[in-house]
Amino acid sequence: MDTLRLNAGQVAEAAATLRRGGLLGIPTETVYGLGANGLDQEAVERIFQAKGRPQDNPLILHIPTADWLERYCEDIPAAAYALAERFWPGPLTMILKHKPVVPRAVTAGLDTVGMRCPAHPVCRAILTAADLPVAAPSGNTSGRPSPTNMADMLEDMEGKIDGIVDGGPCQVGVESTIIDLTEQPPRLLRPGGVTLEELEEVLGEVAVDPAVTRLMGAGEQPRAPGMKYRHYAPKAPVTVVRGDPADGARYIRRHLTDGDGVICFNEFVPLFEGHPVEPSGPKDDPAEQARRVFDALRYFDGTDVSHIWAQCPDPEGIGLAVSNRLNKAAGFHIVQA
Ligand code: AMP
Ligand code: MG
């Protein structure tokens, strides 16, 4: 199939693609998503085929306004409205109990559904024009780093989807924060653009799922099905280096061998002359590192590096999301400088 490129003004064409059951690449503030009509079981099944996504990994249902929550969810706790008030539209997904109207393909058979109201103006316009909830995961081939611009998504999805809308580079750069509100205290399943500290301001106590910070052992059952799969991983193995940034850069320089690539904070690029280097942003700017992390990981798939060393920010604020994505890309292979 030919993948139609749409510009940000072609909202009507984008909405029509969704309404007739097509697959659409959609810009959001987090990453580009692979969307389909979230009420159409067959359209949603095609998302799984295009991505090569395991069937037991559910999708997120995207809605244009918070007042659509009641159409698809029940037993909605007060905390959901408090979070929607503060963070929607924005990079937060809430896990809630779903109504029977939500197709099985979206929820992978769970009794819960992930709900998000995105902030990207083009995405919002498409959701409103389509007048549908849009089911979407990230727009990458399963296992690869998520796409944060149209070109990255086309690299994976050209010929597999009906169209893609160019909404420019993503402003957050990592996928949405996922919070499970069906438990008490609420549980952080995936860190993202809305930080743990911000969630605590609204919710008080928040439990952090162990899968956020460590590898799940064999036989352990993660709460977010997506957490058990290899993720975001470039072809070459990754080692994450934590600790003081200058110490970390020196550590990498000492251990680097010919043919290795480096993801480092901008300040340390000159240390690695002669090696493929992807700057990840200034050391004190984890928001910029979040915008850069997936592109940096993706870059090395076009090279023949045998190993990637990656500097990692402290796990605070949005740094928790950056460090989570890097650690997952590394299979939690982490060293302390
Ligand atoms: P992606 O944004 O590509 O990672 O895809 C959506 C993510 O949301 C995956 O990590 C899913 O496992 C997660 N997710 C979707 N629905 C649920 C749910 N009902 N419970 C837990 N996690 C979910
Ligand atoms: Mg994904």
Coordinates of C-alpha atoms and ligand atoms in Angstrom, one line a residue:
M1 CA 0.0 0.0 0.0
D2 CA 1.1 3.6 -0.6
T3 CA 1.5 5.6 2.6
L4 CA -0.1 9.0 2.0
R5 CA 1.8 11.9 3.6
L6 CA -0.5 14.6 5.0
N7 CA 0.4 18.0 6.3
A8 CA -0.9 19.5 9.5
G9 CA -3.7 21.3 7.7
Q10 CA -5.2 18.1 6.2
V11 CA -7.2 17.2 9.3
A12 CA -10.3 16.2 7.3
E13 CA -8.4 13.7 5.2
A14 CA -6.7 12.3 8.4
A15 CA -10.1 11.9 10.1
A16 CA -11.6 10.3 7.1
T17 CA -8.8 7.7 7.0
L18 CA -9.6 6.8 10.6
R19 CA -13.4 6.7 10.0
R20 CA -13.0 4.2 7.2
G21 CA -11.0 1.8 9.3
G22 CA -7.5 2.9 8.1
L23 CA -4.2 3.1 9.9
L24 CA -2.9 6.5 10.5
G25 CA 0.5 7.9 11.8
I26 CA -0.5 10.7 14.2
P27 CA 1.8 13.2 15.8
T28 CA 1.4 13.7 19.6
E29 CA 3.4 15.7 22.1
T30 CA 5.0 12.4 23.4
V31 CA 5.9 10.3 20.3
Y32 CA 4.3 9.5 17.0
G33 CA 1.4 7.1 17.4
L34 CA 0.0 4.4 15.1
G35 CA -3.8 5.1 15.3
A36 CA -7.0 3.4 14.3
N37 CA -10.7 3.7 15.2
G38 CA -10.7 2.4 18.8
L39 CA -14.2 1.0 18.4
D40 CA -13.4 -1.1 15.4
Q41 CA -11.9 -4.4 16.4
E42 CA -10.6 -5.2 12.9
A43 CA -9.0 -1.9 12.4
V44 CA -7.3 -2.2 15.8
E45 CA -6.1 -5.7 14.9
R46 CA -4.3 -4.2 11.9
I47 CA -2.2 -2.1 14.2
F48 CA -0.8 -5.2 15.8
Q49 CA 0.1 -6.6 12.3
A50 CA 1.8 -3.4 11.1
K51 CA 4.0 -3.3 14.2
G52 CA 4.5 -7.0 14.7
R53 CA 3.2 -6.3 18.3
P54 CA 2.4 -9.2 20.6
Q55 CA -1.4 -9.6 21.0
D56 CA -1.3 -9.5 24.8
N57 CA 0.1 -5.9 24.9
P58 CA -2.8 -3.5 25.1
L59 CA -3.1 -0.1 23.4
I60 CA -4.1 3.3 24.8
L61 CA -7.4 4.9 23.9
H62 CA -7.0 8.6 22.9
I63 CA -9.9 11.0 23.5
P64 CA -10.4 14.7 22.5
T65 CA -11.7 15.8 25.9
A66 CA -11.9 14.5 29.5
D67 CA -15.7 14.3 29.4
W68 CA -15.4 11.3 27.1
L69 CA -14.1 9.2 29.9
E70 CA -17.5 8.1 31.0
R71 CA -18.3 6.7 27.6
Y72 CA -15.6 4.0 27.9
C73 CA -14.8 3.7 31.6
E74 CA -16.7 2.8 34.8
D75 CA -16.1 3.0 38.6
I76 CA -14.0 6.2 37.8
P77 CA -12.4 7.3 41.1
A78 CA -12.3 11.0 42.1
A79 CA -8.5 10.9 41.6
A80 CA -9.0 10.5 37.8
Y81 CA -10.9 13.7 37.6
A82 CA -8.3 15.5 39.7
L83 CA -5.5 14.3 37.4
A84 CA -7.5 15.2 34.3
E85 CA -8.1 18.6 35.7
R86 CA -4.4 19.2 36.3
F87 CA -2.6 17.3 33.5
W88 CA -5.1 16.9 30.6
P89 CA -4.7 17.5 27.8
G90 CA -1.1 16.2 28.2
P91 CA 1.3 13.3 28.5
L92 CA -0.6 11.2 31.1
T93 CA -2.4 7.8 30.6
M94 CA -4.7 6.6 33.3
I95 CA -5.6 2.9 33.7
L96 CA -9.3 2.6 34.6
K97 CA -12.0 -0.1 34.5
H98 CA -13.5 -0.2 31.0
K99 CA -17.1 -0.6 29.8
P100 CA -18.1 -3.4 27.5
V101 CA -18.1 -1.1 24.5
V102 CA -14.3 -1.1 24.3
P103 CA -13.1 -3.9 21.9
R104 CA -11.0 -6.7 23.2
A105 CA -8.2 -5.9 20.7
V106 CA -7.6 -2.6 22.5
T107 CA -7.5 -4.0 26.1
A108 CA -5.8 -7.4 25.2
G109 CA -8.6 -9.0 27.3
L110 CA -7.9 -7.0 30.5
D111 CA -10.8 -5.5 32.5
T112 CA -8.9 -2.2 32.4
V113 CA -8.1 0.3 29.6
G114 CA -5.5 3.0 29.3
M115 CA -7.0 6.5 28.6
R116 CA -5.2 9.6 27.4
C117 CA -6.2 13.0 26.2
P118 CA -3.3 14.3 24.2
A119 CA -2.2 17.9 23.9
H120 CA -0.7 18.1 20.4
P121 CA -3.0 20.6 18.5
V122 CA -2.9 18.6 15.3
C123 CA -3.7 15.4 17.2
R124 CA -6.6 17.1 19.0
A125 CA -8.0 18.4 15.8
I126 CA -7.9 14.9 14.2
L127 CA -9.6 13.3 17.2
T128 CA -12.3 16.0 17.2
A129 CA -12.9 15.8 13.5
A130 CA -13.0 12.0 13.5
D131 CA -15.3 12.1 16.5
L132 CA -13.9 8.7 17.6
P133 CA -11.7 7.4 20.3
V134 CA -8.4 6.5 18.7
A135 CA -6.5 3.4 19.8
A136 CA -2.8 3.8 19.4
P137 CA 0.6 2.5 20.6
S138 CA 3.8 4.2 19.6
G139 CA 4.4 4.1 15.8
N140 CA 7.6 2.0 15.7
T141 CA 8.1 -1.6 14.7
S142 CA 7.7 -3.6 17.9
G143 CA 10.9 -3.6 19.9
R144 CA 12.5 -0.6 18.2
P145 CA 12.9 2.9 19.6
S146 CA 9.7 5.0 19.4
P147 CA 9.5 7.6 16.5
T148 CA 9.7 11.3 17.5
N149 CA 9.4 12.7 14.0
M150 CA 7.6 11.7 10.7
A151 CA 10.8 10.4 9.0
D152 CA 11.5 8.0 11.9
M153 CA 8.0 6.6 11.7
L154 CA 8.1 6.2 7.9
E155 CA 11.4 4.3 8.3
D156 CA 9.4 1.6 10.1
M157 CA 5.9 2.0 8.7
E158 CA 6.2 3.1 5.0
G159 CA 3.9 0.8 2.9
K160 CA 2.2 -0.6 6.0
I161 CA -0.1 2.2 6.9
D162 CA -2.6 4.3 5.0
G163 CA -1.3 7.7 5.9
I164 CA 0.8 9.8 8.2
V165 CA 0.4 13.4 9.4
D166 CA 3.4 15.6 9.8
G167 CA 3.1 17.5 13.1
G168 CA 6.8 18.3 13.4
P169 CA 9.2 16.9 16.0
C170 CA 7.6 15.8 19.3
Q171 CA 7.9 18.2 22.2
V172 CA 8.2 15.6 25.0
G173 CA 10.0 12.8 23.2
V174 CA 9.2 9.9 25.5
E175 CA 5.9 8.1 25.8
S176 CA 3.2 9.1 28.2
T177 CA 3.4 8.5 32.0
I178 CA 1.1 5.6 32.9
I179 CA -0.7 5.6 36.3
D180 CA -2.9 2.7 37.4
L181 CA -5.9 4.1 39.3
T182 CA -7.5 0.8 39.9
E183 CA -5.2 0.2 42.9
Q184 CA -4.7 2.0 46.2
P185 CA -2.2 3.7 46.4
P186 CA -2.2 4.5 42.6
R187 CA 0.8 2.8 40.9
L188 CA 3.2 4.3 38.4
L189 CA 3.6 1.8 35.6
R190 CA 5.7 3.9 33.2
P191 CA 7.4 7.2 33.9
G192 CA 7.0 10.0 31.2
G193 CA 6.4 13.6 30.6
V194 CA 4.2 14.0 33.8
T195 CA 6.7 13.4 36.6
L196 CA 6.3 11.2 39.6
E197 CA 6.8 14.3 41.8
E198 CA 3.9 16.0 40.0
L199 CA 1.6 13.0 40.4
E200 CA 2.4 12.9 44.2
E201 CA 1.3 16.5 44.5
V202 CA -2.2 15.5 43.3
L203 CA -2.4 11.9 44.6
G204 CA -0.3 11.9 47.8
E205 CA 1.3 8.5 47.9
V206 CA 2.2 6.8 44.6
A207 CA 3.6 3.3 44.4
V208 CA 6.3 2.8 41.8
D209 CA 6.1 -0.5 40.0
P210 CA 9.3 -2.5 40.3
A211 CA 9.5 -2.9 36.5
V212 CA 10.2 0.9 36.2
T213 CA 13.6 0.6 37.8
R214 CA 14.7 -3.0 37.4
L215 CA 14.5 -6.0 35.1
M216 CA 11.6 -8.3 35.8
G217 CA 12.7 -11.8 36.8
A218 CA 11.5 -15.0 35.0
G219 CA 8.0 -15.8 36.2
E220 CA 7.3 -12.3 37.5
Q221 CA 4.1 -10.9 36.1
P222 CA 4.4 -7.1 35.3
R223 CA 1.2 -5.0 35.7
A224 CA 1.7 -3.2 32.4
P225 CA 1.9 -6.0 29.8
G226 CA 4.3 -3.9 27.7
M227 CA 6.9 -4.0 30.4
K228 CA 7.8 -7.7 29.9
Y229 CA 9.0 -7.1 26.3
R230 CA 12.4 -6.1 25.0
H231 CA 12.1 -2.4 24.3
Y232 CA 13.5 0.6 22.5
A233 CA 16.6 -1.5 21.7
P234 CA 19.0 -0.7 19.0
K235 CA 20.8 -3.6 17.3
A236 CA 24.0 -3.1 19.2
P237 CA 24.1 -3.9 23.0
V238 CA 23.9 -0.8 25.2
T239 CA 25.7 -0.1 28.5
V240 CA 24.2 2.7 30.7
V241 CA 26.7 4.7 32.7
R242 CA 25.3 6.4 35.9
G243 CA 26.8 8.8 38.4
D244 CA 28.5 12.2 38.2
P245 CA 28.5 13.3 34.5
A246 CA 32.2 14.1 34.3
D247 CA 33.1 10.9 36.0
G248 CA 30.8 9.0 33.7
A249 CA 32.4 10.5 30.6
R250 CA 35.8 9.6 31.9
Y251 CA 34.7 6.1 32.6
I252 CA 33.4 5.6 29.1
R253 CA 36.6 7.0 27.6
R254 CA 38.6 4.5 29.6
H255 CA 36.5 1.5 28.6
L256 CA 35.7 2.5 25.0
T257 CA 37.2 0.3 22.2
D258 CA 37.4 0.8 18.5
G259 CA 34.0 0.4 16.8
D260 CA 32.1 1.5 19.9
G261 CA 29.5 4.3 19.8
V262 CA 28.7 6.9 22.5
I263 CA 25.5 8.7 23.6
C264 CA 26.8 11.5 25.9
F265 CA 25.9 14.8 27.3
N266 CA 26.8 17.7 24.9
E267 CA 29.6 18.9 27.2
F268 CA 31.6 15.7 26.7
V269 CA 31.4 15.2 22.9
P270 CA 35.0 16.3 22.3
L271 CA 36.3 13.4 24.5
F272 CA 35.1 10.9 22.0
E273 CA 36.6 12.2 18.7
G274 CA 36.9 9.4 16.1
H275 CA 33.9 7.5 17.5
P276 CA 30.3 7.7 16.3
V277 CA 28.8 10.1 19.0
E278 CA 25.2 11.2 19.5
P279 CA 24.9 14.2 21.9
S280 CA 21.9 13.7 24.2
G281 CA 21.5 17.3 25.3
P282 CA 23.1 19.4 28.0
K283 CA 23.9 17.5 31.2
D284 CA 21.5 19.7 33.3
D285 CA 18.6 19.6 30.8
P286 CA 16.8 16.2 31.1
A287 CA 13.8 17.6 29.1
E288 CA 16.1 18.0 26.1
Q289 CA 17.6 14.6 26.8
A290 CA 14.0 13.2 26.7
R291 CA 13.5 14.8 23.2
R292 CA 16.8 13.3 22.0
V293 CA 16.9 9.8 23.5
F294 CA 15.0 7.8 20.9
D295 CA 16.6 9.5 18.0
A296 CA 20.0 8.9 19.5
L297 CA 19.3 5.2 19.9
R298 CA 17.8 5.0 16.4
Y299 CA 20.9 6.6 14.9
F300 CA 23.1 3.7 15.7
D301 CA 21.0 1.3 13.8
G302 CA 22.3 3.0 10.6
T303 CA 25.9 2.4 11.8
D304 CA 27.9 -0.7 12.4
V305 CA 28.9 0.0 16.0
S306 CA 29.5 -3.1 18.1
H307 CA 28.6 -1.5 21.4
I308 CA 26.9 1.6 22.6
W309 CA 27.8 3.5 25.8
A310 CA 25.1 5.8 27.1
Q311 CA 25.3 8.5 29.8
C312 CA 22.2 8.6 31.9
P313 CA 20.7 11.5 34.0
D314 CA 19.7 11.2 37.7
P315 CA 16.3 9.6 38.0
E316 CA 14.5 12.7 39.1
G317 CA 11.8 14.7 37.4
I318 CA 11.7 13.8 33.7
G319 CA 15.2 12.3 34.2
L320 CA 13.3 9.2 35.6
A321 CA 11.7 8.6 32.2
V322 CA 15.0 9.2 30.3
S323 CA 16.8 6.8 32.6
N324 CA 14.0 4.2 32.3
R325 CA 14.1 4.2 28.5
L326 CA 17.9 4.0 28.4
N327 CA 17.9 1.2 31.0
K328 CA 15.3 -0.7 29.1
A329 CA 17.3 -0.3 25.8
A330 CA 20.3 -1.7 27.7
G331 CA 18.3 -4.6 29.2
F332 CA 19.2 -2.9 32.6
H333 CA 22.9 -3.4 31.9
I334 CA 24.0 -0.4 34.1
V335 CA 27.4 0.6 35.5
Q336 CA 28.1 3.2 38.2
A337 CA 31.0 5.6 37.3
Ligands
AMP1 P1 3.1 2.1 23.9 O1 2.7 3.5 24.2 O2 3.5 1.8 22.5 O3 4.1 1.6 24.9 O4 1.8 1.2 24.1 C1 0.9 1.4 25.2 C2 1.4 1.1 26.5 O5 0.3 1.2 27.5 C3 2.0 -0.3 26.7 O6 3.1 -0.3 27.4 C4 0.8 -1.1 27.4 O7 1.3 -2.2 28.1 C5 0.3 0.0 28.3 N1 -1.1 -0.3 28.6 C6 -2.2 -0.1 27.8 N2 -3.3 -0.5 28.4 C7 -3.0 -1.0 29.6 C8 -3.7 -1.5 30.7 N3 -5.0 -1.7 30.7 N4 -3.0 -1.8 31.8 C9 -1.7 -1.7 31.9 N5 -1.0 -1.2 30.9 C10 -1.6 -0.8 29.8
MG2 MG 5.6 1.5 22.2

